[in-house]
Coordinates of N, CA and C in Angstrom, one line a residue:
X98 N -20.3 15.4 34.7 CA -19.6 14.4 33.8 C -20.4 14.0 32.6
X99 N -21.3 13.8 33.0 CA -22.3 13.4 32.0 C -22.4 14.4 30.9
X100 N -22.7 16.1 31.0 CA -22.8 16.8 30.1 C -21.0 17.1 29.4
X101 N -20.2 16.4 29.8 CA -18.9 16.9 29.1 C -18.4 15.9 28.6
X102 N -18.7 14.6 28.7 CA -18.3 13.4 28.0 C -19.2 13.1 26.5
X103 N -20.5 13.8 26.0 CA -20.3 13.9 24.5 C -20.0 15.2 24.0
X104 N -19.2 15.9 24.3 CA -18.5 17.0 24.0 C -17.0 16.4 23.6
X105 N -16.7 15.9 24.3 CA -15.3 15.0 24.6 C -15.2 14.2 23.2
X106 N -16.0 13.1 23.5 CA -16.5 12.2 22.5 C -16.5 12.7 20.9
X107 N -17.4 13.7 20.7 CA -17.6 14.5 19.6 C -16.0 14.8 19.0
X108 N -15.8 15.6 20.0 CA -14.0 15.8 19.5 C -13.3 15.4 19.4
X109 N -12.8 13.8 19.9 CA -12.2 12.8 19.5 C -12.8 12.4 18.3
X110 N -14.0 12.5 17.7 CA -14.3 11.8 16.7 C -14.1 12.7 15.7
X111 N -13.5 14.4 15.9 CA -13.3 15.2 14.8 C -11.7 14.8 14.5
X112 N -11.1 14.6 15.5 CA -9.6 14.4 15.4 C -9.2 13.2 14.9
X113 N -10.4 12.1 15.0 CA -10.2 10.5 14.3 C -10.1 10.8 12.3
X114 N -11.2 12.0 12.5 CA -11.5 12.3 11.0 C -10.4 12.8 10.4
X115 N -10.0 13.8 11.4 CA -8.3 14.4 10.8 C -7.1 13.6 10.3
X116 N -7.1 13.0 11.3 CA -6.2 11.8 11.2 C -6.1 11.2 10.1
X117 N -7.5 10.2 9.8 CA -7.6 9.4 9.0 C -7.6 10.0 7.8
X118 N -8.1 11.4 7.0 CA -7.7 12.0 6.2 C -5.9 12.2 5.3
X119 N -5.1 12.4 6.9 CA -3.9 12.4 6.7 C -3.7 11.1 6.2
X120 N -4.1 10.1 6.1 CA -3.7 8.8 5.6 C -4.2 8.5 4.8
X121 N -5.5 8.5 4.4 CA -6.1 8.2 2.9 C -6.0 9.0 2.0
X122 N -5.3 10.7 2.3 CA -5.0 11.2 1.2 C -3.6 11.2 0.9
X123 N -2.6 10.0 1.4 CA -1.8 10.0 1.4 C -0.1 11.1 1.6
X124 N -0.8 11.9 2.6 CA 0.4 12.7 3.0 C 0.9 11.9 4.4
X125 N 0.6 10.8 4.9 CA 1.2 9.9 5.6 C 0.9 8.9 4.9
X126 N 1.7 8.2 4.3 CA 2.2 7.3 3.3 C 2.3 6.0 4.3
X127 N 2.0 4.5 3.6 CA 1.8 3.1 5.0 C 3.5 3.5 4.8
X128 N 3.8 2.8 6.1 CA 5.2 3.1 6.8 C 5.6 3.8 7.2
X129 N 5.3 5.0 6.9 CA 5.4 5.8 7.5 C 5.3 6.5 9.0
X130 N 6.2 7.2 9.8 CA 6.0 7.5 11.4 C 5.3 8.6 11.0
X131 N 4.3 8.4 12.0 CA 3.2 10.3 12.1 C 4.0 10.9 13.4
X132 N 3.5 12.3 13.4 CA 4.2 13.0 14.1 C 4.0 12.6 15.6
X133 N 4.7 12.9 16.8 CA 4.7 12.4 18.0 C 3.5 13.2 18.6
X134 N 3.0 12.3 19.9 CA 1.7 13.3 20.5 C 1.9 14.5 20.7
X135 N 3.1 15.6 21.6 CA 3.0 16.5 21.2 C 3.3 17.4 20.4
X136 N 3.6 16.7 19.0 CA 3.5 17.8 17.6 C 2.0 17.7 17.5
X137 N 1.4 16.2 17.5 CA -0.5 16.4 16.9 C -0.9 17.6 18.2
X138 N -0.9 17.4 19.2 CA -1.2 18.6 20.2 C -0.8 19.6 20.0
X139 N 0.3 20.1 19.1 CA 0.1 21.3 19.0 C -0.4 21.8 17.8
X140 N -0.3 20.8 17.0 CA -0.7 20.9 15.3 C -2.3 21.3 15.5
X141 N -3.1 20.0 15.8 CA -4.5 19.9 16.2 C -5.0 21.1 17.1
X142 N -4.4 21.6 18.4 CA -4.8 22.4 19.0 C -5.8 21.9 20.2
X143 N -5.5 20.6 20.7 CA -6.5 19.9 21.2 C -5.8 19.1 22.2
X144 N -6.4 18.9 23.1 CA -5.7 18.2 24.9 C -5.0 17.2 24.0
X145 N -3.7 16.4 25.1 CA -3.1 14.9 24.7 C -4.0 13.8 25.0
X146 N -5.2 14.0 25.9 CA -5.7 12.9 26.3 C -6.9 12.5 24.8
X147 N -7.3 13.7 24.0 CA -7.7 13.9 23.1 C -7.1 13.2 21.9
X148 N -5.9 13.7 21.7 CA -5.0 13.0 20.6 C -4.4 11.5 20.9
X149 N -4.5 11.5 22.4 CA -4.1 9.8 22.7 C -5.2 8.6 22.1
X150 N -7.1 9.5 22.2 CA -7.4 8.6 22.5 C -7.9 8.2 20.8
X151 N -7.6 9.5 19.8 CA -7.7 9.1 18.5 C -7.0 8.3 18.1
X152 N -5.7 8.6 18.1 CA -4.4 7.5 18.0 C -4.8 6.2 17.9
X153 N -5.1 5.8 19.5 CA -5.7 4.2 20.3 C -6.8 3.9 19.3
X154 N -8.0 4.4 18.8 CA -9.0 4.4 18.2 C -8.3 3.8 16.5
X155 N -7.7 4.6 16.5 CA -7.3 4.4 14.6 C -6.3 3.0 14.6
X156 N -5.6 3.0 15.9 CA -4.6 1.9 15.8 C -5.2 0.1 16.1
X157 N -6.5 0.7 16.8 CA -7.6 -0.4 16.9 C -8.3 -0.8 15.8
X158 N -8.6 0.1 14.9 CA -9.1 -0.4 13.8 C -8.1 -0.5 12.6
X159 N -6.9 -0.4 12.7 CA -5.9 -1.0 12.2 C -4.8 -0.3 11.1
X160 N -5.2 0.8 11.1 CA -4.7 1.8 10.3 C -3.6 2.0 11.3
X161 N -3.3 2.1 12.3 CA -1.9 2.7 12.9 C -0.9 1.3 13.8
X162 N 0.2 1.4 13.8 CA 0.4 0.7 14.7 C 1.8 1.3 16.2
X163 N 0.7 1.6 17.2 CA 2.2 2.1 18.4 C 3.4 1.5 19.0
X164 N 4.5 1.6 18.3 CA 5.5 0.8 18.8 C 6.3 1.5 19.7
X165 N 5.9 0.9 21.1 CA 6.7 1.5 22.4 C 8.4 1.8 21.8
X166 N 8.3 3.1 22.3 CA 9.8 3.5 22.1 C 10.3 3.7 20.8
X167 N 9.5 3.5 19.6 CA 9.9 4.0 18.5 C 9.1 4.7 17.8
X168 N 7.6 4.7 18.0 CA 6.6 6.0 17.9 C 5.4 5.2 17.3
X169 N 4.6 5.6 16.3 CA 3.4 5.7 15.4 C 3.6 5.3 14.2
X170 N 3.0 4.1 13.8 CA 3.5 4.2 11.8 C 1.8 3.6 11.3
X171 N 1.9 4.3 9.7 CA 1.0 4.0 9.3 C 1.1 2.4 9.1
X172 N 0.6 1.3 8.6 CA -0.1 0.4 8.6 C -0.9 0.0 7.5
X173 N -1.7 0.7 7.0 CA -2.6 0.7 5.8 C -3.4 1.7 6.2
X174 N -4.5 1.8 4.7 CA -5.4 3.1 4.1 C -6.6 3.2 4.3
X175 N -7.2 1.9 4.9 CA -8.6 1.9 5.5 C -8.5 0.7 6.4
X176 N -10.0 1.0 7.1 CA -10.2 0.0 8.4 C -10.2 -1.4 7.7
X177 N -10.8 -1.6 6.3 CA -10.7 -3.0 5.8 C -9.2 -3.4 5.4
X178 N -8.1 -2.3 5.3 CA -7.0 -3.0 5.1 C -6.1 -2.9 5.9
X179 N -6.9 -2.7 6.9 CA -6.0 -2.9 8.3 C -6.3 -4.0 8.9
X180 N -7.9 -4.7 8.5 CA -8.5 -5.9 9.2 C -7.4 -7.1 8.0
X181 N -7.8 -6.6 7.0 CA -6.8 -7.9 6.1 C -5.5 -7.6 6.3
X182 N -4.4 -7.0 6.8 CA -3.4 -6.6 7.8 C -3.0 -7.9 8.4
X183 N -4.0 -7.4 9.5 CA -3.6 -8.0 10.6 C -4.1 -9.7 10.3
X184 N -5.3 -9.9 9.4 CA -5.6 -11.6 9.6 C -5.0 -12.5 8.4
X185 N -4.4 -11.7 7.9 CA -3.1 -12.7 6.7 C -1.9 -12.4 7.1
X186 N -1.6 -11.4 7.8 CA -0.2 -11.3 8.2 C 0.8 -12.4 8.6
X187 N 0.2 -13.7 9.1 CA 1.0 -14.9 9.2 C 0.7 -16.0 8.5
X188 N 0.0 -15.5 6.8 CA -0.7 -16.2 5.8 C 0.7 -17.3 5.0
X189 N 0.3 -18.1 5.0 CA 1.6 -19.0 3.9 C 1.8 -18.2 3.2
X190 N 2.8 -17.6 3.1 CA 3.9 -16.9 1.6 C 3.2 -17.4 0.2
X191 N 3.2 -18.4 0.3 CA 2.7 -19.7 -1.3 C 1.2 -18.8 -1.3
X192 N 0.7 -18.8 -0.4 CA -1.1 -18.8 -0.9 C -1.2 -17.2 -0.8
X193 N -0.5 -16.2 -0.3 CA -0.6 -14.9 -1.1 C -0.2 -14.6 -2.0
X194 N 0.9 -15.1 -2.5 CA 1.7 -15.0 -3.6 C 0.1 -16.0 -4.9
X195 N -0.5 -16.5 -4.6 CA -1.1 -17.4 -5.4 C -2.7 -16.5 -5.7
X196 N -3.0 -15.6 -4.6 CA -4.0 -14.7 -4.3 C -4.1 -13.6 -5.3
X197 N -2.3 -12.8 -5.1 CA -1.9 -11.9 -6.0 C -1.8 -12.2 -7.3
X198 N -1.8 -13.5 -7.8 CA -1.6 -13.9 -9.3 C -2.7 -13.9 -9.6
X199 N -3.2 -14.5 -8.7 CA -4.6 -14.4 -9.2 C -5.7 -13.1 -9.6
X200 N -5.4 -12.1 -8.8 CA -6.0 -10.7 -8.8 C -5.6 -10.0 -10.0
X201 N -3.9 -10.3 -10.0 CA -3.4 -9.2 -10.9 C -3.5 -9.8 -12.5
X202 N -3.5 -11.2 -12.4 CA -3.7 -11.8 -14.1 C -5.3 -11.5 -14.8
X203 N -6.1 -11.3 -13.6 CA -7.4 -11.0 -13.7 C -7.5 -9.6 -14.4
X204 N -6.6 -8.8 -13.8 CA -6.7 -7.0 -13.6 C -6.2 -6.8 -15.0
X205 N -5.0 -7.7 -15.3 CA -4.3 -7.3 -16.7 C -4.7 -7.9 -17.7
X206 N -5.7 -8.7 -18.0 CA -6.7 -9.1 -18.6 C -7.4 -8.0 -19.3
X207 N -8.0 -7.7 -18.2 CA -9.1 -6.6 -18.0 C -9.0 -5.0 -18.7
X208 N -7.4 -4.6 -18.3 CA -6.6 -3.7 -18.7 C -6.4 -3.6 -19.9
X209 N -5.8 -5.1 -20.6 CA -5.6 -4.5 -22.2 C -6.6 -4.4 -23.0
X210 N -7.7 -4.7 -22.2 CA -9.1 -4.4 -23.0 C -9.6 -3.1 -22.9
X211 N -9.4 -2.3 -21.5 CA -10.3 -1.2 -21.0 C -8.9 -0.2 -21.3
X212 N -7.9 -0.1 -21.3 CA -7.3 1.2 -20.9 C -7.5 1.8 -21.7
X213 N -6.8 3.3 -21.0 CA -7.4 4.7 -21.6 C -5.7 4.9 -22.0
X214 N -5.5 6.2 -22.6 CA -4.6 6.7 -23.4 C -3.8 7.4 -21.6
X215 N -4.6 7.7 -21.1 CA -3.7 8.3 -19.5 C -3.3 7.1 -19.1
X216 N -4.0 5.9 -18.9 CA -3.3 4.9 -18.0 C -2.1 4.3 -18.5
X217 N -2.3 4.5 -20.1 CA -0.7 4.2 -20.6 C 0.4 4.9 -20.4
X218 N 0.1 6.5 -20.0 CA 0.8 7.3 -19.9 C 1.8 7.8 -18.3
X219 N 0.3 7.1 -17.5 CA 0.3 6.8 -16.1 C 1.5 5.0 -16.1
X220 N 1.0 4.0 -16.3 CA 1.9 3.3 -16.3 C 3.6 3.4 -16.9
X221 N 4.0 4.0 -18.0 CA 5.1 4.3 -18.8 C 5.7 5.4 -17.3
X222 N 4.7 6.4 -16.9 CA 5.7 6.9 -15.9 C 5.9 6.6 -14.3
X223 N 5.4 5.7 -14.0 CA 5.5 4.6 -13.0 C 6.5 3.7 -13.0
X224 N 6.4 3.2 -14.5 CA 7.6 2.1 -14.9 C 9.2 2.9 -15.0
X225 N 9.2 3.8 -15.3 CA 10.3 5.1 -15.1 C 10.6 5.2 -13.8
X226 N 9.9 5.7 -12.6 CA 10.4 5.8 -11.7 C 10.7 4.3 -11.1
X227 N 9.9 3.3 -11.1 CA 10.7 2.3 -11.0 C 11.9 1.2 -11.0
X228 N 12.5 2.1 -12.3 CA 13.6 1.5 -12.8 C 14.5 2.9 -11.9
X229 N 14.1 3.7 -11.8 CA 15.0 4.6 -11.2 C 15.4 4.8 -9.6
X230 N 14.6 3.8 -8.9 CA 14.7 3.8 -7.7 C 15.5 2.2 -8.0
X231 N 15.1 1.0 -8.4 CA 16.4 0.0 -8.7 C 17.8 0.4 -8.8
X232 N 18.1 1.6 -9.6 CA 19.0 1.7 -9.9 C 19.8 2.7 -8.6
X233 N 18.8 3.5 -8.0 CA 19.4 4.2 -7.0 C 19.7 3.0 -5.9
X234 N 19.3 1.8 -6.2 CA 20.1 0.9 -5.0 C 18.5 1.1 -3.4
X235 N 17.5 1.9 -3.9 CA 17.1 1.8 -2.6 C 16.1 1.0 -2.6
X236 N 16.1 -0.1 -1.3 CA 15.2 -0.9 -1.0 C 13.9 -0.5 -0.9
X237 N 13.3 0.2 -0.1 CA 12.0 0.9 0.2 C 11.9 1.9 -0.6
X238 N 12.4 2.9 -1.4 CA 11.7 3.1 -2.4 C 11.6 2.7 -3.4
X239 N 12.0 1.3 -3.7 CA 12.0 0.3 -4.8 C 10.2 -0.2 -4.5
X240 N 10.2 -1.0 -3.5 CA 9.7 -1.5 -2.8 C 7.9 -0.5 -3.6
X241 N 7.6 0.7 -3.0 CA 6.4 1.3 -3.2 C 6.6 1.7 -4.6
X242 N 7.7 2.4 -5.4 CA 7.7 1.9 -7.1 C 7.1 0.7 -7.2
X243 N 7.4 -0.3 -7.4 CA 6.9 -1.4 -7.4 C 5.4 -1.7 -6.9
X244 N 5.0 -1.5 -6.1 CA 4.2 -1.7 -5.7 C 2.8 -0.8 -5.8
X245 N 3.1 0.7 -6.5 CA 2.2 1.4 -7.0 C 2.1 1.0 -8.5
X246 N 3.1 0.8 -9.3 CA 2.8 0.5 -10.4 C 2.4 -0.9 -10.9
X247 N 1.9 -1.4 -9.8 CA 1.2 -3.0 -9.9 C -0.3 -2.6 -9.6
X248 N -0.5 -1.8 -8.7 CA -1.6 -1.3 -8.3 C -2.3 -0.3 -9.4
X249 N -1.4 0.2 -10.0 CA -2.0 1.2 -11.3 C -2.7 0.4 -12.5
X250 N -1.7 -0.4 -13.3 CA -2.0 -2.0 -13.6 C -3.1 -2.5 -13.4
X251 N -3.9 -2.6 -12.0 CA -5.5 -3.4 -11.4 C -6.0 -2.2 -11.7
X252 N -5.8 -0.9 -11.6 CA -6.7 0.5 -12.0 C -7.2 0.4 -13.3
X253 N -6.4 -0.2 -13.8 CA -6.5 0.3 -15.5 C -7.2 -1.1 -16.3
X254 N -7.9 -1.6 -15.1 CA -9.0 -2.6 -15.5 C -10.2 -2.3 -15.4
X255 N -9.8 -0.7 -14.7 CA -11.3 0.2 -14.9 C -12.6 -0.9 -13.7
X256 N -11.9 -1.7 -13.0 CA -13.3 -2.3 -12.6 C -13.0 -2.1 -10.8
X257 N -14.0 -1.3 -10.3 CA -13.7 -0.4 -9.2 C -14.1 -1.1 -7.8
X258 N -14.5 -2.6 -8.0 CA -14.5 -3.2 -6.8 C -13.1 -4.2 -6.6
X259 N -12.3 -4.7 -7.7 CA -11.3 -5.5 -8.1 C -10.2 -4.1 -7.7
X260 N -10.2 -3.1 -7.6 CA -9.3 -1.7 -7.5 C -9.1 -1.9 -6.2
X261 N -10.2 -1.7 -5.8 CA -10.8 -1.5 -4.5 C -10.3 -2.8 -3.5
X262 N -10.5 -3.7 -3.6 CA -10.1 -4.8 -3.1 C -8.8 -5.4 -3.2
X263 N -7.7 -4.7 -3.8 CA -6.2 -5.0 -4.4 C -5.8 -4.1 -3.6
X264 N -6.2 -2.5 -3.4 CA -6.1 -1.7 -2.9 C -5.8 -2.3 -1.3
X265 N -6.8 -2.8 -1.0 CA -6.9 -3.2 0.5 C -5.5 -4.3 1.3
X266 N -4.9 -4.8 0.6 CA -4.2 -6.1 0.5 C -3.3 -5.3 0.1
X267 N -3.0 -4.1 -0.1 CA -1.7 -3.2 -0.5 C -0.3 -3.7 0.3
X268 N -1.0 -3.6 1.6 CA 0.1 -3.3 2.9 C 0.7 -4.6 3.3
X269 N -0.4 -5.5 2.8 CA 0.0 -6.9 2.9 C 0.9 -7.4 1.9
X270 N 1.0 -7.1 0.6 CA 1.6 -7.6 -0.2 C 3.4 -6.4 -0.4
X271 N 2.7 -5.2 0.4 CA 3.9 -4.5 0.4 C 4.9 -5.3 1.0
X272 N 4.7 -5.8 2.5 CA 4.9 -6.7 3.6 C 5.9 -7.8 3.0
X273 N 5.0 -8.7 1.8 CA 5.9 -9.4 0.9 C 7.0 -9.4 0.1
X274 N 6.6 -8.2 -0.5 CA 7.9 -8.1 -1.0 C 8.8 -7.7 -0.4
X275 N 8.6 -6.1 0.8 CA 9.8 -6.1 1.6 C 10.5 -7.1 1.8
X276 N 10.1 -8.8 1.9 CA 10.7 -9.7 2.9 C 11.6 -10.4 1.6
X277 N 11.0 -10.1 0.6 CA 11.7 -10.7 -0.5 C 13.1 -9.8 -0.9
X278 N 12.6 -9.0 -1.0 CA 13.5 -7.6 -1.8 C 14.8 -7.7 -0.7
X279 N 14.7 -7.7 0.9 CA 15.4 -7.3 1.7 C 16.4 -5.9 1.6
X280 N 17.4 -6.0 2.3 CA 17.9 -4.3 2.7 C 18.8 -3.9 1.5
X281 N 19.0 -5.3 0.3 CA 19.9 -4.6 -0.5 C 19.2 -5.6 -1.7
X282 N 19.5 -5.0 -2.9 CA 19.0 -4.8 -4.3 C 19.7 -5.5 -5.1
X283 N 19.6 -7.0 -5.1 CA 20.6 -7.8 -5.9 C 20.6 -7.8 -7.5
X284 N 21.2 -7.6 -8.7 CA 21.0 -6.9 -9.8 C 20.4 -8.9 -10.3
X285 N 20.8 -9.8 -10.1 CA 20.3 -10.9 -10.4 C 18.5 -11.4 -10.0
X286 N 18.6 -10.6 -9.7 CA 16.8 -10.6 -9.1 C 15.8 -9.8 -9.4
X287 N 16.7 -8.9 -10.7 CA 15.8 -7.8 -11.0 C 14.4 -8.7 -12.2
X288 N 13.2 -8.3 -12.6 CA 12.1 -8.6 -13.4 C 11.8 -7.5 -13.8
X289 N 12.1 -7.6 -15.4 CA 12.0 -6.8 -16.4 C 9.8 -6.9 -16.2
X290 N 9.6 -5.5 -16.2 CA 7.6 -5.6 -15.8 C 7.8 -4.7 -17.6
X291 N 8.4 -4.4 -18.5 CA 7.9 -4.3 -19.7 C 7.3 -4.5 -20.7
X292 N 7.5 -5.7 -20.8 CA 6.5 -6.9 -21.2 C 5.3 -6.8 -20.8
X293 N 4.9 -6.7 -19.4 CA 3.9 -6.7 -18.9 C 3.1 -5.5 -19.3
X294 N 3.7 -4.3 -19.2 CA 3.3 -3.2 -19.7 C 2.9 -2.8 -21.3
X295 N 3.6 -3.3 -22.4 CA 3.4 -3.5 -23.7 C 2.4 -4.4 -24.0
X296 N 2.0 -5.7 -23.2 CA 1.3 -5.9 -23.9 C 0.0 -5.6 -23.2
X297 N -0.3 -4.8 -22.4 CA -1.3 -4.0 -22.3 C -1.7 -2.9 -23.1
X298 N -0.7 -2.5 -23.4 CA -0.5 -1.3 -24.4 C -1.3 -1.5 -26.0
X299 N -1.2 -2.9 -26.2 CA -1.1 -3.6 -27.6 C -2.7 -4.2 -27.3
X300 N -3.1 -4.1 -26.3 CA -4.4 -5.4 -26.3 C -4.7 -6.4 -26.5
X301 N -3.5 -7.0 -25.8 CA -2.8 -8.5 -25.6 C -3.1 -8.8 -24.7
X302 N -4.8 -9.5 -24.2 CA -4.9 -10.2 -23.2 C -4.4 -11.2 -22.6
X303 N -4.2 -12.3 -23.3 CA -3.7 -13.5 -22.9 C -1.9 -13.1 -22.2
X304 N -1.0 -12.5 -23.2 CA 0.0 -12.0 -22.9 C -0.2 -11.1 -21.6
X305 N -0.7 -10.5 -21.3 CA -0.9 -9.0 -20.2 C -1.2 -10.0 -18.9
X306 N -2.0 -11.0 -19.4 CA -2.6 -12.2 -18.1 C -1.3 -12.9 -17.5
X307 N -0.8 -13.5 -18.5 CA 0.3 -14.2 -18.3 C 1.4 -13.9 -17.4
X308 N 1.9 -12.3 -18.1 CA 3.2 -11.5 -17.3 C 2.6 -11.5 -15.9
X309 N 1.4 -10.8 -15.8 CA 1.0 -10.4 -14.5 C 1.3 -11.7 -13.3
X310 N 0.8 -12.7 -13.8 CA 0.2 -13.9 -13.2 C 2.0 -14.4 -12.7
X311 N 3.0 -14.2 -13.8 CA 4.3 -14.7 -13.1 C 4.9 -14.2 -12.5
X312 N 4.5 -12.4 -12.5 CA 5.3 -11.9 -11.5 C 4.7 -11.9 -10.4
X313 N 3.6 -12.0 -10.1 CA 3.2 -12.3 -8.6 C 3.6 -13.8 -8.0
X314 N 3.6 -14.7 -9.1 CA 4.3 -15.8 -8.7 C 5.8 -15.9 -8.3
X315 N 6.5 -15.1 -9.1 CA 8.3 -15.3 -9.0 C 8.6 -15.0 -7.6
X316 N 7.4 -14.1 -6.3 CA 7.8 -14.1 -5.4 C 8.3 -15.4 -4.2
X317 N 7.5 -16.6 -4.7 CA 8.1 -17.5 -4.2 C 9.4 -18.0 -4.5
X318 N 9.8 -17.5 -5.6 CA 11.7 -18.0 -6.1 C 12.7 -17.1 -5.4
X319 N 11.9 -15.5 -4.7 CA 12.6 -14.8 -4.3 C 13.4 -13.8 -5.6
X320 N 12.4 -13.6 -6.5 CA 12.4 -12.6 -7.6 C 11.6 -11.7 -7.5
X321 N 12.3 -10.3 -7.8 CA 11.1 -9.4 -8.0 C 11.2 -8.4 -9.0

């Protein structure tokens, strides 16, 4: 037993890497259901006690979550934004929403100063698909429009620990807006982010600060 338990071990820790791959390179997308244990058993090539105990492992450090009788879903993109997941998850609405204004009026600051001729090009077609998933009426792909092109926005402040740490709070702030947006797409609730985008464009800090700062705020009026 002794000689086949770091054999064991080893290969659970190749299949943790597999996994986690599938998720940070985003071909399992947060929300998403991953395949059932025996599709990874046969995908992987590797026992179920194998693929159970990766699973258990990734879902412990917060990247997955197992919901009896309905399967596997991502969660978030790394172990740190699975830890801030799970310890804001029952955070006052007011003081995330006050978190996010804060990060993103900072980022868009930052943005109309630093961006590059791609990030404008990168935002303009974010902001496109954005408007085109509102209009397709759908909640959840509103929802990640949205919420990638707020995240592109902190990119384009070029500052890689402020990316990095917006990044992490992804799943959490996704969380929010889900709750705001709910299952249907009220046209009275829509926020024009153009503004927000032009005057990044222009090297309008104060302006780029401002938009940012109110749309992370309007979540408390139940705008998005």
């Amino acid at each position: 037993m002794a000689l086949t338990s770091p054999r064991r071990s080893a290969l659970a820790d190749q299949v943790i890497a597999q996994l986690r791959n599938q998720i940070t390179s985003g071909e399992w997308p947060v929300g998403s259901r991953i395949p059932t244990e025996p599709e990874l058993v046969e995908q992987l090539r590797v026992a179920r006690n194998t693929v159970r105990e990766a699973v258990r492992a990734l879902a412990h450090n917060g990247l997955l979550d197992i919901r009896q009788g309905s399967g596997t879903y991502v969660v978030a993109t790394s172990e740190l934004a699975g830890v801030m997941h799970r310890r804001f998850a029952d955070a006052d609405p007011q003081h995330i929403a006050e978190l996010r204004s804060t990060l993103e009026s900072s980022a868009a600051r930052l943005a109309a100063a630093r961006r590059t001729e791609r990030d404008l090009k990168q935002l303009d077609m974010l902001m496109e698909r954005r408007e085109e998933t509102w209009a397709d009426g759908d909640a959840e792909a509103f929802v990640e429009a949205d919420a990638t092109l707020h995240l592109a926005v902190v990119a384009a402040s070029h500052n890689d620990v402020l990316t990095g740490l917006y990044a992490d709070l992804g799943s959490l702030l996704r969380d929010r807006l889900r709750s705001n947006v709910g299952r249907e797409l009220r046209p009275e609730n829509h926020m024009d982010h153009g503004r927000l985008v032009e005057a990044i464009r222009a090297g309008d800090a104060e302006t780029a600060a401002a938009e940012a700062a109110s749309h992370a705020l309007s979540c408390l009026v139940d705008r998005v």
